[in-house]
CSV table of C-alpha atoms in Angstrom, one decimal:
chain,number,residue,atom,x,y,z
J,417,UNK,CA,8.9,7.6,24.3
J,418,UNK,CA,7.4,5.8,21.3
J,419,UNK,CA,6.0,9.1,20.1
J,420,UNK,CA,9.3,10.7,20.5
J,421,UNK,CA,11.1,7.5,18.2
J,422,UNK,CA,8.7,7.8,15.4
J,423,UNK,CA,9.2,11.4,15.4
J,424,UNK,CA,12.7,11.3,15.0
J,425,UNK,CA,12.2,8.3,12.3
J,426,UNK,CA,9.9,10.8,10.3
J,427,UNK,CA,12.0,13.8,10.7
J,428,UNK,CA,15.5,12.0,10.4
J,429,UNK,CA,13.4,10.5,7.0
J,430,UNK,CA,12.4,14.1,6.1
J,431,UNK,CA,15.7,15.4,6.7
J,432,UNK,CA,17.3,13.1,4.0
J,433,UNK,CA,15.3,14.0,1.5
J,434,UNK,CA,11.8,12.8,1.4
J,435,UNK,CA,8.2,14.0,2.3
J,436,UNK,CA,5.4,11.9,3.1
J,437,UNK,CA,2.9,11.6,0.0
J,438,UNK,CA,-0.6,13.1,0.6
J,439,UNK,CA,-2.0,10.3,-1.7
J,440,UNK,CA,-5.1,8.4,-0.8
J,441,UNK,CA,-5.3,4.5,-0.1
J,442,UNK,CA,-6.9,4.2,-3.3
J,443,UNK,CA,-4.5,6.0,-5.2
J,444,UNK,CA,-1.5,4.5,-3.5
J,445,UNK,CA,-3.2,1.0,-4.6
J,446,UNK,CA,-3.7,2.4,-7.6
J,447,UNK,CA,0.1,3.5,-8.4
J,448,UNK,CA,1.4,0.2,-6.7
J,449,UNK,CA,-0.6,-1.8,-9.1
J,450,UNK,CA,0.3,0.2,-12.1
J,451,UNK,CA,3.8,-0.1,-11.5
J,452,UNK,CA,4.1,-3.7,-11.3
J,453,UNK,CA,2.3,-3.7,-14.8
J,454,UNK,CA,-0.5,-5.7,-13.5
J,455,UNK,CA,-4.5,-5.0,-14.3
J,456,UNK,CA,-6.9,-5.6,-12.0
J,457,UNK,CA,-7.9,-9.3,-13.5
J,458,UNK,CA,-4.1,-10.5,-12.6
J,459,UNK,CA,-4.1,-8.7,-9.1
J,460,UNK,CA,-7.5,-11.1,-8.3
J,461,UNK,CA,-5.6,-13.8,-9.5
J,462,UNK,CA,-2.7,-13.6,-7.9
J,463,UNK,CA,-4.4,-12.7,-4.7
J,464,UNK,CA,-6.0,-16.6,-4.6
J,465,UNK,CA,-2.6,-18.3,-3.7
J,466,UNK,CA,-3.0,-16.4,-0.4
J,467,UNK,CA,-2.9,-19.2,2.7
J,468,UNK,CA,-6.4,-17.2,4.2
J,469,UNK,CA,-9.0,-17.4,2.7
J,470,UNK,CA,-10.2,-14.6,3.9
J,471,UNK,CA,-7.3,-12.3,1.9
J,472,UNK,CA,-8.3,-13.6,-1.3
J,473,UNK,CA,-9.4,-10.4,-3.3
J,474,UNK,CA,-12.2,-10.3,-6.6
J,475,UNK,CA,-11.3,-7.8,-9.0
J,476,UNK,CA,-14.5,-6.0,-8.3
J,477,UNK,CA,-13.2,-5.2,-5.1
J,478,UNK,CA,-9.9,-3.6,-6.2
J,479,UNK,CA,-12.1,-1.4,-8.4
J,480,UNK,CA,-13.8,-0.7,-4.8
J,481,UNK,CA,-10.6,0.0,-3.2
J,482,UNK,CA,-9.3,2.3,-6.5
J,483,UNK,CA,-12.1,4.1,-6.8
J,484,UNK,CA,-12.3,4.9,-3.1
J,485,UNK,CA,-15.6,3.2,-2.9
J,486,UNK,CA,-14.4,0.8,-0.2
J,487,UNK,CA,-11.7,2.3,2.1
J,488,UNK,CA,-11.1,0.0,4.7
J,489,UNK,CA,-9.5,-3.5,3.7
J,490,UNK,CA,-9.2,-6.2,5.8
J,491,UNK,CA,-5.6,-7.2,7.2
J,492,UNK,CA,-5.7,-10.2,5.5
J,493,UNK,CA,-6.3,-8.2,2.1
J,494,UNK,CA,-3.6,-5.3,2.9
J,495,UNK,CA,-0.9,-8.0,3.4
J,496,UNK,CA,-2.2,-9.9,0.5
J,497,UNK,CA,-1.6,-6.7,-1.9
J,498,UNK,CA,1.6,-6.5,-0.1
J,499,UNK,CA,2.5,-9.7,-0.8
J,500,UNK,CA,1.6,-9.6,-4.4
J,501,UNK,CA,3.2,-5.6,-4.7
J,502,UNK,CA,6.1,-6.9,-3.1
J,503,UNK,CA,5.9,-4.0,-0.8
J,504,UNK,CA,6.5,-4.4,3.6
J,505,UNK,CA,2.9,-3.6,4.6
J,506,UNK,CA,4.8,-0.7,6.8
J,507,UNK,CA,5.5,1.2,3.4
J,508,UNK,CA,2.6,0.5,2.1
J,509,UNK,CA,0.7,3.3,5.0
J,510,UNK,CA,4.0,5.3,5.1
J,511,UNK,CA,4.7,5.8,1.5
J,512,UNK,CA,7.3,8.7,0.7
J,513,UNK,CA,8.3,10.3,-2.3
J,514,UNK,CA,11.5,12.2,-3.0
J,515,UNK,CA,11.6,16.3,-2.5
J,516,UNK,CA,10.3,18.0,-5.5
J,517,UNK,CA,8.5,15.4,-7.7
């Protein structure tokens, strides 16, 4: 049953216009970061007003996760960055882009 909801969810998506983007976690951290105009330096500081400690990001580790070095963030960093790219951490792994860009 679950299967056959997020299939329809996709396809209804699809259907309207979208495709799902082929884009890697590091370039989809990349684009998010780029289109809030922030560098790396503010993302790091941003990311220490998060409540756990443990989601608090360095800016050599956003280089990591850019560069594809590191590719598997904790929770606490994914809804850190989702906090700070003001993105729901469900469109953050299900990013879409429009039909023909």
């Amino acid at each position: 049953m679950k299967k056959n909801l997020c299939n329809f969810l996709l396809t209804r998506r699809l259907k309207s216009g979208y495709i799902l983007s082929d884009m890697t976690l590091a370039q989809k951290l990349k684009k998010l970061r780029l289109k809030n105009n922030l560098t790396m330096s503010q993302v790091s500081r941003l990311s220490q007003a998060a409540s756990d400690p443990r989601g608090r990001i360095t800016q050599g580790y956003i280089s990591r996760l850019e560069s594809g070095k590191e590719t598997n963030p904790s929770l606490q960093k994914i809804l850190t960055l989702c906090r700070i790219y003001k993105v729901e951490p469900n469109e953050f792994f299900l990013m879409y882009r429009k039909k023909g860009r």
